Short mmCIF file of C-alpha atoms in Angstrom, two decimals:
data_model
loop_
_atom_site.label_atom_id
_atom_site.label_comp_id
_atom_site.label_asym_id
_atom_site.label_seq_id
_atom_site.Cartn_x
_atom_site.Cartn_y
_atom_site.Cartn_z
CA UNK E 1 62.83 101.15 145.23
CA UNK E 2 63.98 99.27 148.05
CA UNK E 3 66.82 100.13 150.91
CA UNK E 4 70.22 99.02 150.21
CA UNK E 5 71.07 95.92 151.61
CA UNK E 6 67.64 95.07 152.58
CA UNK E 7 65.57 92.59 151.02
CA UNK E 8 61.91 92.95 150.31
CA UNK E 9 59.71 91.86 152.48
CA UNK E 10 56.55 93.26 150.75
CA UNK E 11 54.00 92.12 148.22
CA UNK E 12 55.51 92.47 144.62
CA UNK E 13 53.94 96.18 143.61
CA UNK E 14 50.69 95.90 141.17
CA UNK E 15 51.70 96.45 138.08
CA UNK E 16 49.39 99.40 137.61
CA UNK E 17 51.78 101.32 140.88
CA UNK E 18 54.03 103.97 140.03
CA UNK E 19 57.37 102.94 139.60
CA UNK E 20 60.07 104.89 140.94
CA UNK E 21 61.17 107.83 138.98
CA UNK E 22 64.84 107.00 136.92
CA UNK E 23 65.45 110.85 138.29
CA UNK E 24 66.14 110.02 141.58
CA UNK E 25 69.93 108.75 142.22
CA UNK E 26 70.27 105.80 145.29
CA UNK E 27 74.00 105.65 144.90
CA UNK E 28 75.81 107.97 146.92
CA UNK E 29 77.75 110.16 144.61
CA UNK E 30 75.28 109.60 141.17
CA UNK E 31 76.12 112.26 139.34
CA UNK E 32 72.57 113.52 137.64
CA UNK E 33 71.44 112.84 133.90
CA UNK E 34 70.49 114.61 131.67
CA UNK E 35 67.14 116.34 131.34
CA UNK E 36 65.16 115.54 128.63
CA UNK E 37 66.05 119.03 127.05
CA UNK E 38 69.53 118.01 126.20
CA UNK E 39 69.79 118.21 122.32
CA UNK E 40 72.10 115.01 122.89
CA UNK E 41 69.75 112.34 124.67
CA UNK E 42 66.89 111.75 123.54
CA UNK E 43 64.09 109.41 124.84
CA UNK E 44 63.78 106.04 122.26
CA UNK E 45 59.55 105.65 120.64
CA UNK E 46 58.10 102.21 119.50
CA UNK E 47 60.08 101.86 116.14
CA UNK E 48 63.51 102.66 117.26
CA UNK E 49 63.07 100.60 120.38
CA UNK E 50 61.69 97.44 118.29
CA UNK E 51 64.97 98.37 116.14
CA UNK E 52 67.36 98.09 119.09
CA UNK E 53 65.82 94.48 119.80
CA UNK E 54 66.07 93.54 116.60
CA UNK E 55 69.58 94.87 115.80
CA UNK E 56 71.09 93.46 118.73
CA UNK E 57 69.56 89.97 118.26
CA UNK E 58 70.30 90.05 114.46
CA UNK E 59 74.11 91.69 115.12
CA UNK E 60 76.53 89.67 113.70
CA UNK E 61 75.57 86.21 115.06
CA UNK E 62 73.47 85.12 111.91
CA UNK E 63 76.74 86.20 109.53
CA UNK E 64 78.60 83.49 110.94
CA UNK E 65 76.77 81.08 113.15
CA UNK E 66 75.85 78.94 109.64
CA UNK E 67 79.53 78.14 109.81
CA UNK E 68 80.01 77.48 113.24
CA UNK E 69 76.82 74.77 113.40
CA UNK E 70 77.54 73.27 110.41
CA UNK E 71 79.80 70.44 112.11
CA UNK E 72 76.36 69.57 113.92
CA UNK E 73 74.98 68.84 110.68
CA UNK E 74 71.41 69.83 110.13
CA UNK E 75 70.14 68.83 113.41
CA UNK E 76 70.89 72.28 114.27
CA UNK E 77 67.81 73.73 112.41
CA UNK E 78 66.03 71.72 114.94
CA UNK E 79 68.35 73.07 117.67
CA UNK E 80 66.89 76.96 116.13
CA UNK E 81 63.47 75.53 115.68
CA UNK E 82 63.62 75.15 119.65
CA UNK E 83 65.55 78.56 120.60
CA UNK E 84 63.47 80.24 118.21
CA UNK E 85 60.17 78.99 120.54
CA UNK E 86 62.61 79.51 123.63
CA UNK E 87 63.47 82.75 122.67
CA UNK E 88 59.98 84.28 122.51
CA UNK E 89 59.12 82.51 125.98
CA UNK E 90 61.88 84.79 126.99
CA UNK E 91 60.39 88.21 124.72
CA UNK E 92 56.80 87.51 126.88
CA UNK E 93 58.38 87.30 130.20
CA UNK E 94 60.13 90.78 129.61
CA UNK E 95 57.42 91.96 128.47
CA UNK E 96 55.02 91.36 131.33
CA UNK E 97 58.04 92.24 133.90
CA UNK E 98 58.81 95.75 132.59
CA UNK E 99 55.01 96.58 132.47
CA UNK E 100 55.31 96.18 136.00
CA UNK E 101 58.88 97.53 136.68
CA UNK E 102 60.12 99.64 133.96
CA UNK E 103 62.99 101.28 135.24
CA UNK E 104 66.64 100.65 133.29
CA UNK E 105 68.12 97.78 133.98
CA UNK E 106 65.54 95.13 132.95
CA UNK E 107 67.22 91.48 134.88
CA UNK E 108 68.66 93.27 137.45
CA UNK E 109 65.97 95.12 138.46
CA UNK E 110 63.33 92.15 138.59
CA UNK E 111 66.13 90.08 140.34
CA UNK E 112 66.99 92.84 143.12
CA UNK E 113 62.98 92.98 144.10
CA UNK E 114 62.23 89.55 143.91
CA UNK E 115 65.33 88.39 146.18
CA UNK E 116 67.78 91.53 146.96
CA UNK E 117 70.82 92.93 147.00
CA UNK E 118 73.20 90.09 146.17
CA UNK E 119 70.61 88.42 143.58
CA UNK E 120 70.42 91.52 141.73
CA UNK E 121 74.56 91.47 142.06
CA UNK E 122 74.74 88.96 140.64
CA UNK E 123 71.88 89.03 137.49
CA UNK E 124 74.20 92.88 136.93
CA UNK E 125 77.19 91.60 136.91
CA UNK E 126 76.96 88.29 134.68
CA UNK E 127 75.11 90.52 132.35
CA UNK E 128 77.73 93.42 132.19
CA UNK E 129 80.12 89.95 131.77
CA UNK E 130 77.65 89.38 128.79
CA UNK E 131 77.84 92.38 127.15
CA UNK E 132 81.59 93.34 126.83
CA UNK E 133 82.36 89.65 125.92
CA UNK E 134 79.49 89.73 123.11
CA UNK E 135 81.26 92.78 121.73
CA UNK E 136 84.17 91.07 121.34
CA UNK E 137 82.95 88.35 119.36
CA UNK E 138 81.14 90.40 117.07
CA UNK E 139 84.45 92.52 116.51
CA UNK E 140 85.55 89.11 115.67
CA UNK E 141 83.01 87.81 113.88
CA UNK E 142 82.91 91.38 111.67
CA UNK E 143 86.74 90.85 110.45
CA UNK E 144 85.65 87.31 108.84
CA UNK E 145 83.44 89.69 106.77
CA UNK E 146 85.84 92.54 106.25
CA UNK E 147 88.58 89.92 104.89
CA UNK E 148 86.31 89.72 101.89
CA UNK E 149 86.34 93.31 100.82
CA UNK E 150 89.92 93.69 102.21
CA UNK E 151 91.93 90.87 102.20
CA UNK E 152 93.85 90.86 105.63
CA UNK E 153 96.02 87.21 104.06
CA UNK E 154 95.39 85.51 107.70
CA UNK E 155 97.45 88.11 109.54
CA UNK E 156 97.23 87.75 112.82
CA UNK E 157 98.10 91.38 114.08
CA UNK E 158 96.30 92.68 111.15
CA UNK E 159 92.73 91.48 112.33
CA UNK E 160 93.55 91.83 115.87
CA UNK E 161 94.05 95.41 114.48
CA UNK E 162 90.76 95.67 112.71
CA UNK E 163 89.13 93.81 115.73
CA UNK E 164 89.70 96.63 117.79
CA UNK E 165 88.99 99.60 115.14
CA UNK E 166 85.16 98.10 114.74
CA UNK E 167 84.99 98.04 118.98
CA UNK E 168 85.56 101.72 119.10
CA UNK E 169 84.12 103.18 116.34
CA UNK E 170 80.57 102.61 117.78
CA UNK E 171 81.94 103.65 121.50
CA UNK E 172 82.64 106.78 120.08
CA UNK E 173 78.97 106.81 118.80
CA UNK E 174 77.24 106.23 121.94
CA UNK E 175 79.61 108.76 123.90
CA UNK E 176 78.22 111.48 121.20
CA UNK E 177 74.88 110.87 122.63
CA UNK E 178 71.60 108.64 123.09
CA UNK E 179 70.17 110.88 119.54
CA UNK E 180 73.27 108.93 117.52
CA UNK E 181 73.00 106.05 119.19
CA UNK E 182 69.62 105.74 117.92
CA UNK E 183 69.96 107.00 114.78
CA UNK E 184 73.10 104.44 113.66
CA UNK E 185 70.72 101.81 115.56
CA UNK E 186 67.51 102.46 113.01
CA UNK E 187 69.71 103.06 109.58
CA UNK E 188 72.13 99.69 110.44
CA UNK E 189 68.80 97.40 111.14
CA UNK E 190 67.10 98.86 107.74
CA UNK E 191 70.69 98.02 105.91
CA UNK E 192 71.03 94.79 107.22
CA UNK E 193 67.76 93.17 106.36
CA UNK E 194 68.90 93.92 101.94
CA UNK E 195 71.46 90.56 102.55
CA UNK E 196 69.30 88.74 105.12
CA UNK E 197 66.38 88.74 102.69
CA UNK E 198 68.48 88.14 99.57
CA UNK E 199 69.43 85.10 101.28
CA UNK E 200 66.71 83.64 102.97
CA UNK E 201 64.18 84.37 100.36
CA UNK E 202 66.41 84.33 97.24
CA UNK E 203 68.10 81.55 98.66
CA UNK E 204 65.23 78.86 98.64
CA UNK E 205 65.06 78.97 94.56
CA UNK E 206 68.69 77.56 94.44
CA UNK E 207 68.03 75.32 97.45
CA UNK E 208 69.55 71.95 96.16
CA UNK E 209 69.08 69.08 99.21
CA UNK E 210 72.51 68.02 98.42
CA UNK E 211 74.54 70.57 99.71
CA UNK E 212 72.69 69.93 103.00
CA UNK E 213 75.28 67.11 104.53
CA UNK E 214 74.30 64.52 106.96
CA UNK E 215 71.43 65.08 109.76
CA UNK E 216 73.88 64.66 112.96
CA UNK E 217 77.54 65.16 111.74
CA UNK E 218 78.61 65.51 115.60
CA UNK E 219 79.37 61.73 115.90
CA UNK E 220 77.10 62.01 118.91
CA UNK E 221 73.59 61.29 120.02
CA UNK E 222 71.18 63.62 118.09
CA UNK E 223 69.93 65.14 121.46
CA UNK E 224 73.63 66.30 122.68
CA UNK E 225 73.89 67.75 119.20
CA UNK E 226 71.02 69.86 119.45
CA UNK E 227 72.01 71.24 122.84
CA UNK E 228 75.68 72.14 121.71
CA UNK E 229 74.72 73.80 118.50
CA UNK E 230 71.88 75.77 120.79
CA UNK E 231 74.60 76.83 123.40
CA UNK E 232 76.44 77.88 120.27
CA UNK E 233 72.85 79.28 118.69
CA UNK E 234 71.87 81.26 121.74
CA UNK E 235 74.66 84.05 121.27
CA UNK E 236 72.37 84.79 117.94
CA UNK E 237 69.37 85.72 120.36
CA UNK E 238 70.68 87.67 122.84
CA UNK E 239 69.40 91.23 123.12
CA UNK E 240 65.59 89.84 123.42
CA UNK E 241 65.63 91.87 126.57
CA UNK E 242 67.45 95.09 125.05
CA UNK E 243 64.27 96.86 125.39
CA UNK E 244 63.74 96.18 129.21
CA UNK E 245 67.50 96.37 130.05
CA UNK E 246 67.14 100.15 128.70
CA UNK E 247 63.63 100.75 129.30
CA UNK E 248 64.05 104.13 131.17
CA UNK E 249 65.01 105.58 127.64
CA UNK E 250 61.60 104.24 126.28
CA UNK E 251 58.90 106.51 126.25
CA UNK E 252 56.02 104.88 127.61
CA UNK E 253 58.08 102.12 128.92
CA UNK E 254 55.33 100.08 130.26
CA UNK E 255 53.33 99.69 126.66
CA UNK E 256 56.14 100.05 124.59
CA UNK E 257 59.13 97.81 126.41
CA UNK E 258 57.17 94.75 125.79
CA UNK E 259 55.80 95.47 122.83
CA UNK E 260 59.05 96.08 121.24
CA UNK E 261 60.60 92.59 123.05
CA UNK E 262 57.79 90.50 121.14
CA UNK E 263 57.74 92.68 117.91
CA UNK E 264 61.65 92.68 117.43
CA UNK E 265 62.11 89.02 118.59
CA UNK E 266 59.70 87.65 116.35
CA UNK E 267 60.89 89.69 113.23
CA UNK E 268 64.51 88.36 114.17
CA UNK E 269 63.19 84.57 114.32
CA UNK E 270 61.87 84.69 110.60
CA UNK E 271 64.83 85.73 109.39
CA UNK E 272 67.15 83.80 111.06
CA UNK E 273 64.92 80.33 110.14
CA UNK E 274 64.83 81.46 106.70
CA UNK E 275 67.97 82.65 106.06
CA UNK E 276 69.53 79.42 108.01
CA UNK E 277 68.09 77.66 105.84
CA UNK E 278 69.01 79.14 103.07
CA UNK E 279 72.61 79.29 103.81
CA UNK E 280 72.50 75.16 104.28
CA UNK E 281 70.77 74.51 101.15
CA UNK E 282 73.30 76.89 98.99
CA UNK E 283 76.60 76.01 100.37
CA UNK E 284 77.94 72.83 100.42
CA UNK E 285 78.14 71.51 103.63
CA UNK E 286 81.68 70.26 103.51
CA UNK E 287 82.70 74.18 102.55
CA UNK E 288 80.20 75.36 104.94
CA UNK E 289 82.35 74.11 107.82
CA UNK E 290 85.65 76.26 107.10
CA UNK E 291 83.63 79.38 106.09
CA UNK E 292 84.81 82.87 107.16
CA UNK E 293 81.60 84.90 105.58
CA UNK E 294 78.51 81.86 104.69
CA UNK E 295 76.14 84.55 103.58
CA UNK E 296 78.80 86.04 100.79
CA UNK E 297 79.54 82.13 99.85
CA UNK E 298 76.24 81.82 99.31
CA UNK E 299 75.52 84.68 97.31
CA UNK E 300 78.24 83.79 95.17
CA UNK E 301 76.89 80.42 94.86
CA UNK E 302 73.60 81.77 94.16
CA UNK E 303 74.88 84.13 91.86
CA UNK E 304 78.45 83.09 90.59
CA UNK E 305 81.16 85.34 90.36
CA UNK E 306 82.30 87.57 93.59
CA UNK E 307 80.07 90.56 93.36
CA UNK E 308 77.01 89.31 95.48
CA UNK E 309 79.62 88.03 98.00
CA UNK E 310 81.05 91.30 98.39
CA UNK E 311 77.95 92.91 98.88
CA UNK E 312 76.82 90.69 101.43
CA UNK E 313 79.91 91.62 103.62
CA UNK E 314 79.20 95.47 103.20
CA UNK E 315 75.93 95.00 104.62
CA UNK E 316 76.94 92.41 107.07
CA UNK E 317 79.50 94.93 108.33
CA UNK E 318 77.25 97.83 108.81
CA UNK E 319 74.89 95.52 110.47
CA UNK E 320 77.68 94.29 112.83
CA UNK E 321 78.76 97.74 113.67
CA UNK E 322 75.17 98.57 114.35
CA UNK E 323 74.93 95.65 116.96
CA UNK E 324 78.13 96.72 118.18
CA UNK E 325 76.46 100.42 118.94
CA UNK E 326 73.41 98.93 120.34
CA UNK E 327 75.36 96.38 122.39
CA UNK E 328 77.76 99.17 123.65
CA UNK E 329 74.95 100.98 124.93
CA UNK E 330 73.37 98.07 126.92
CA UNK E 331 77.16 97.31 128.64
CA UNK E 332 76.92 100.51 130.25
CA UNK E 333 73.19 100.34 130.95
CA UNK E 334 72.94 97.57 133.69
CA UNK E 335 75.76 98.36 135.52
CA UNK E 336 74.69 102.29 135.64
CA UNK E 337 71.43 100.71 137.41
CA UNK E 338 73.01 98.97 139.85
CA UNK E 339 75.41 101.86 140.66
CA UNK E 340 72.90 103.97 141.33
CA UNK E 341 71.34 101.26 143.70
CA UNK E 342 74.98 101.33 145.66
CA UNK E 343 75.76 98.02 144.22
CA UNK E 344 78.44 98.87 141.47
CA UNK E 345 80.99 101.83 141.98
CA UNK E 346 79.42 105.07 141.79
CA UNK E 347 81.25 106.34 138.86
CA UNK E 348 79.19 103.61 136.70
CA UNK E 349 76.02 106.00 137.28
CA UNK E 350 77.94 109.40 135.75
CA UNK E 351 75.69 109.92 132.37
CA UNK E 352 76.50 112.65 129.95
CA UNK E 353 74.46 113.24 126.83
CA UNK E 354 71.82 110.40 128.05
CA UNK E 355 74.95 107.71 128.21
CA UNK E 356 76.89 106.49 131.20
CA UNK E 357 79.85 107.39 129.66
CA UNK E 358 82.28 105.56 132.48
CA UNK E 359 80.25 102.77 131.75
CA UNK E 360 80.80 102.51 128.35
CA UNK E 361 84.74 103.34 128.36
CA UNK E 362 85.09 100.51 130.83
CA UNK E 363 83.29 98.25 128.58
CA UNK E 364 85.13 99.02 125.60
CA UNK E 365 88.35 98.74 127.45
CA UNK E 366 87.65 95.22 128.80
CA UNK E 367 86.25 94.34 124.95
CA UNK E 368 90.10 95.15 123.65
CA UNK E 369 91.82 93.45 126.34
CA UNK E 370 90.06 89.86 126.16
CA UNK E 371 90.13 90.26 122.06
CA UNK E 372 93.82 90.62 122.68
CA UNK E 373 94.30 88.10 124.87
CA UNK E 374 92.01 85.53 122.42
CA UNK E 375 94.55 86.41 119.49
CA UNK E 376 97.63 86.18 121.05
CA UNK E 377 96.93 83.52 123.26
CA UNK E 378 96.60 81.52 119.99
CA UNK E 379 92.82 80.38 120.36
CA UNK E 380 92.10 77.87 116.95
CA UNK E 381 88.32 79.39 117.18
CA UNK E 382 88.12 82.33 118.53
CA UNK E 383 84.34 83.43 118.27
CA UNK E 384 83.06 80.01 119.11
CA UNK E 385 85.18 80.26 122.83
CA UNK E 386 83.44 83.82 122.95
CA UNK E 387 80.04 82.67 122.13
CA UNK E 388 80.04 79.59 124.98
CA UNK E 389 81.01 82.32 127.76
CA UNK E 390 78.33 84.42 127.20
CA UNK E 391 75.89 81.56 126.49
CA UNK E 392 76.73 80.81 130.26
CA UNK E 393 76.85 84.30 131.46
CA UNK E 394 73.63 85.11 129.70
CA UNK E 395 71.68 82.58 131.44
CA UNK E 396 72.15 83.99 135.04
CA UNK E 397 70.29 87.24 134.64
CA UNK E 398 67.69 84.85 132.48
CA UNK E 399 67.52 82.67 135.23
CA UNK E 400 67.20 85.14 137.84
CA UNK E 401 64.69 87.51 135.89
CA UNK E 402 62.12 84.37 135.22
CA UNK E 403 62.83 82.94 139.11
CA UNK E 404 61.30 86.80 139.91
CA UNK E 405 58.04 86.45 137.26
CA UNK E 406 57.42 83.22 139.29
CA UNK E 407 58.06 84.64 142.55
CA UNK E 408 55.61 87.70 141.55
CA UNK E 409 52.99 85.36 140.48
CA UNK E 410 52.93 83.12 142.93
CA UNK E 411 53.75 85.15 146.33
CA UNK E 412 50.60 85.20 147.99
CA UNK E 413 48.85 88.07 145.25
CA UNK E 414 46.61 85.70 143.70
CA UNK E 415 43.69 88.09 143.64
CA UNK E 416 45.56 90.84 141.65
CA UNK E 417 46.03 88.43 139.12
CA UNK E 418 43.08 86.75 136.90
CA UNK E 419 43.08 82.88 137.18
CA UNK E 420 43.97 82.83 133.27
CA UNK E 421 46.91 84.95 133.31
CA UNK E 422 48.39 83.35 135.93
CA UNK E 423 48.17 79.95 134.48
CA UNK E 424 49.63 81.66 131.35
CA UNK E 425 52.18 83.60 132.80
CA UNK E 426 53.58 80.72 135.31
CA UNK E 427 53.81 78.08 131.98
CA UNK E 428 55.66 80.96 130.69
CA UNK E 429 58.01 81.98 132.88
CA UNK E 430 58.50 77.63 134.20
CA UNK E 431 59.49 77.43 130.16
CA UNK E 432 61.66 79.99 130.22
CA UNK E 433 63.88 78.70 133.34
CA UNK E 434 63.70 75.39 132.01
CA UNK E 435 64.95 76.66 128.45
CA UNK E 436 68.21 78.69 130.40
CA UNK E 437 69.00 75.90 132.66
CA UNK E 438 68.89 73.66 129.09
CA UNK E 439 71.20 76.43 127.41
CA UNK E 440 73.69 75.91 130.60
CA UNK E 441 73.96 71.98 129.90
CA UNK E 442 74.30 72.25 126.42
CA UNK E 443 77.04 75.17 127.04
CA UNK E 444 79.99 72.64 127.77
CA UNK E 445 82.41 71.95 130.36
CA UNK E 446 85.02 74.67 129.51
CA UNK E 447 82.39 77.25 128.49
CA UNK E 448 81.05 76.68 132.32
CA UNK E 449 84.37 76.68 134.08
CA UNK E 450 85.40 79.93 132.38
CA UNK E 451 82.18 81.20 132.91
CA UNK E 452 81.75 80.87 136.47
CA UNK E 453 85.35 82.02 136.94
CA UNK E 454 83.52 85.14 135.79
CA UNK E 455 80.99 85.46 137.66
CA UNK E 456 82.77 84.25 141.01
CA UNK E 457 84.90 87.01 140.44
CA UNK E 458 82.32 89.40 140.88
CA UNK E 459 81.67 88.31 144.61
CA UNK E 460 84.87 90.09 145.81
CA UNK E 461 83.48 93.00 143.83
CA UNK E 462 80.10 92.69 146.11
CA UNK E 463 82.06 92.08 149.11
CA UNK E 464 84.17 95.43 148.88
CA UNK E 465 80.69 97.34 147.82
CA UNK E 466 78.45 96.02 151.03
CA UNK E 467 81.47 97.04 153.16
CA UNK E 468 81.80 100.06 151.95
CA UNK E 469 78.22 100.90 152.53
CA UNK E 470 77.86 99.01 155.59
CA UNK E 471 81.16 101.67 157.06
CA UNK E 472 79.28 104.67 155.19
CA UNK E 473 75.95 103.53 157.37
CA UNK E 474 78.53 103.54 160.79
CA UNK E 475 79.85 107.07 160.01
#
């Protein structure tokens, strides 16, 4: 691990070295965790880590993103054709970067050694932006659903209410302990898929072309449509690095980490395509566009009557929830990473029971206050102004992590690499910038401005952390 404040000046480490042990506390004050005898943490295997990839990616993004691209017309199947191949450029780049780093905090950590202190900053803080902004769209996303089975009759205060109650229900999960965290994770991703596959295999019998509306419905050129409904798409796909970003809860982190990234990530693709699909070729597009739950309309359309609808939105709830516990664990993770590194407050690095519990209160907290602020303030679409900021914030650590793959590559350790793989590696990790830096343009204007207003934020943050450590160095 490298000095605070300094930044590296050796040769990237081989990825056969020993990393540092996740033991060992940088930031002053780190309180210890928990050794692997606590009956509350326990370390995550190949299943439940594949699991937490998958449940994050499919959380509650594929419930309601049919709705929310439908005004793009169907030129945003295209727009998931290309995530979809995006996405996994992403998965292989993870994968390769925690089998030679696989300590928690997956972008940050890759950014920090590649470029230092303030890069890795910078990849912790726009992800920690990520994370508790994610979690408040699903909350939001997760009412559309629950207004099915309980009719909240467009009450503002009402799902604002509910909105909160699904944020801290799984908060109180992950403060019971990494072993719940991972069981809730492994039963919500088996109870999701019943709906997903109803849909996206079920669906293509009643696929009728007519309900599919016209190709580009934006009024624009086709290409600007497929980068808006990506930006809008990408939200579905984050948590392809869920298994890096908590890696040193993986056993086996450098097999496992990666192989869970491409495993979960390609799972999540085939059902999302499919059930996409599905959803377009059910509904009619014109009822598509104003949908609160697309998967229970079509069921019902599928189906007739309400009974499939409703339960559709069971599962899609428990599902939601379940990326809401998996999510909830990853907002404390990153941040608890750079804390112990000196570069967050130290409290972030307390764990208890295998999860940084100040971590995860502060995330929850923040959660509530924007999805208060997002109701009252009167927002027409609420999830979609969600999804845009963390399409933006999402790309920094993305950026960042695949700028450090290239930088490892290509820093003067040619011979510890085979010609082959580094051809292969460099096209990947070149894709996967280009594909974030696409995802920026496609964000938007206000998605951007809010965005960096975010992350700029974050600078006074670094500012009062380096001095602190530069007066700590002085005493």
């Amino acid at each position: 691990m490298l000095e605070t404040g300094t930044a590296p000046q050796s040769a990237p480490a081989r990825e056969d070295s020993v990393p540092v042990q996740e033991d060992q506390p940088t930031a002053a004050g780190a309180a210890p965790e928990d050794g692997p005898s606590s009956r509350h943490a326990r370390r995550f295997g190949l299943p439940v880590a594949t699991t937490l990839v998958m449940g994050n990616i499919i959380g509650g993004g594929i419930f309601l993103l049919p709705a929310s691209v439908a005004p793009y017309g169907t030129v945003s199947l295209v727009a998931f054709g290309v995530l979809t191949i995006g996405a996994i450029a992403l998965a292989l780049v993870f994968g390769r970067l925690a089998r030679r780093d696989p300590r928690t905090g997956g972008p940050y950590v890759y950014a920090r050694e590649a470029f230092g202190d303030f890069a890795g900053f910078l990849a912790a803080w726009a992800y920690w932006i990520t994370t508790w902004v994610s979690n408040a769209a699903l909350a939001v996303a997760a009412v559309g659903y629950l207004d099915v089975l309980m009719p909240l009759h467009g009450s503002k205060w009402t799902m604002l209410a509910a909105a909160l109650v699904l944020q801290w229900l799984p908060a109180l999960a992950n403060l019971a302990g990494t072993r719940y965290v991972g069981a809730v994770q492994l039963v919500s991703t088996v109870l999701k898929f019943a709906p997903l596959l109803l849909v996206a295999v079920g669906g293509l019998f009643f696929f009728d072309p007519g309900n599919l509306g016209p190709f580009n419905a934006s009024g624009g050129s086709a290409l600007g449509a497929v980068s808006a409904s990506a930006a809008i798409l990408l939200f579905s796909y984050l948590g392809v690095e869920s298994a890096a970003v908590s890696a040193g809860e993986v056993r086996d982190p450098r097999r496992n980490v990666g192989r869970a990234t491409v495993l979960g990530t390609l799972g999540a693709a085939l059902v999302y395509l499919l059930g996409t699909l599905a959803v377009f070729g059910t509904v009619a597009h014109d009822k598509l566009v104003d949908s609160g739950a697309p998967f229970s309309d079509a069921v019902n359309a599928m189906f007739g009557g309400t009974w499939g609808g409703t339960a559709v939105a069971c599962a899609a709830l428990v599902s939601m929830v379940g990326a809401l516990n998996g999510w909830t664990l990853l907002s404390a993770q990153t941040p608890y990473a750079a804390a112990r590194d000196g570069l967050f407050p130290a409290r972030f690095a307390e764990k208890r029971r295998g999860v940084p519990t100040f971590g995860v209160l502060v995330t929850v907290v923040l959660a509530s206050l924007l999805t208060v602020y997002n109701y009252t303030a009167g927002t027409a679409r609420v999830f979609e102004v969600l999804v845009l900021i963390t399409t933006f914030t999402a790309t920094v650590p993305y950026l960042l992590a695949t700028a450090a793959q290239l930088y490892f590559l290509l820093s003067g350790r040619r011979d510890r690499v085979a010609p082959g793989r580094l051809v292969r590696d460099s096209a990947l990790a070149l894709a996967s910038f280009g594909f974030s830096l696409w995802l920026v343009a496609g964000s938007g204007y206000a998605a951007v401005y809010q965005g960096v207003l975010f992350l700029f934020a974050g600078v006074l943050v670094y500012a009062w952390m380096s001095a602190r450590r530069a007066r700590a160095a002085a005493d």
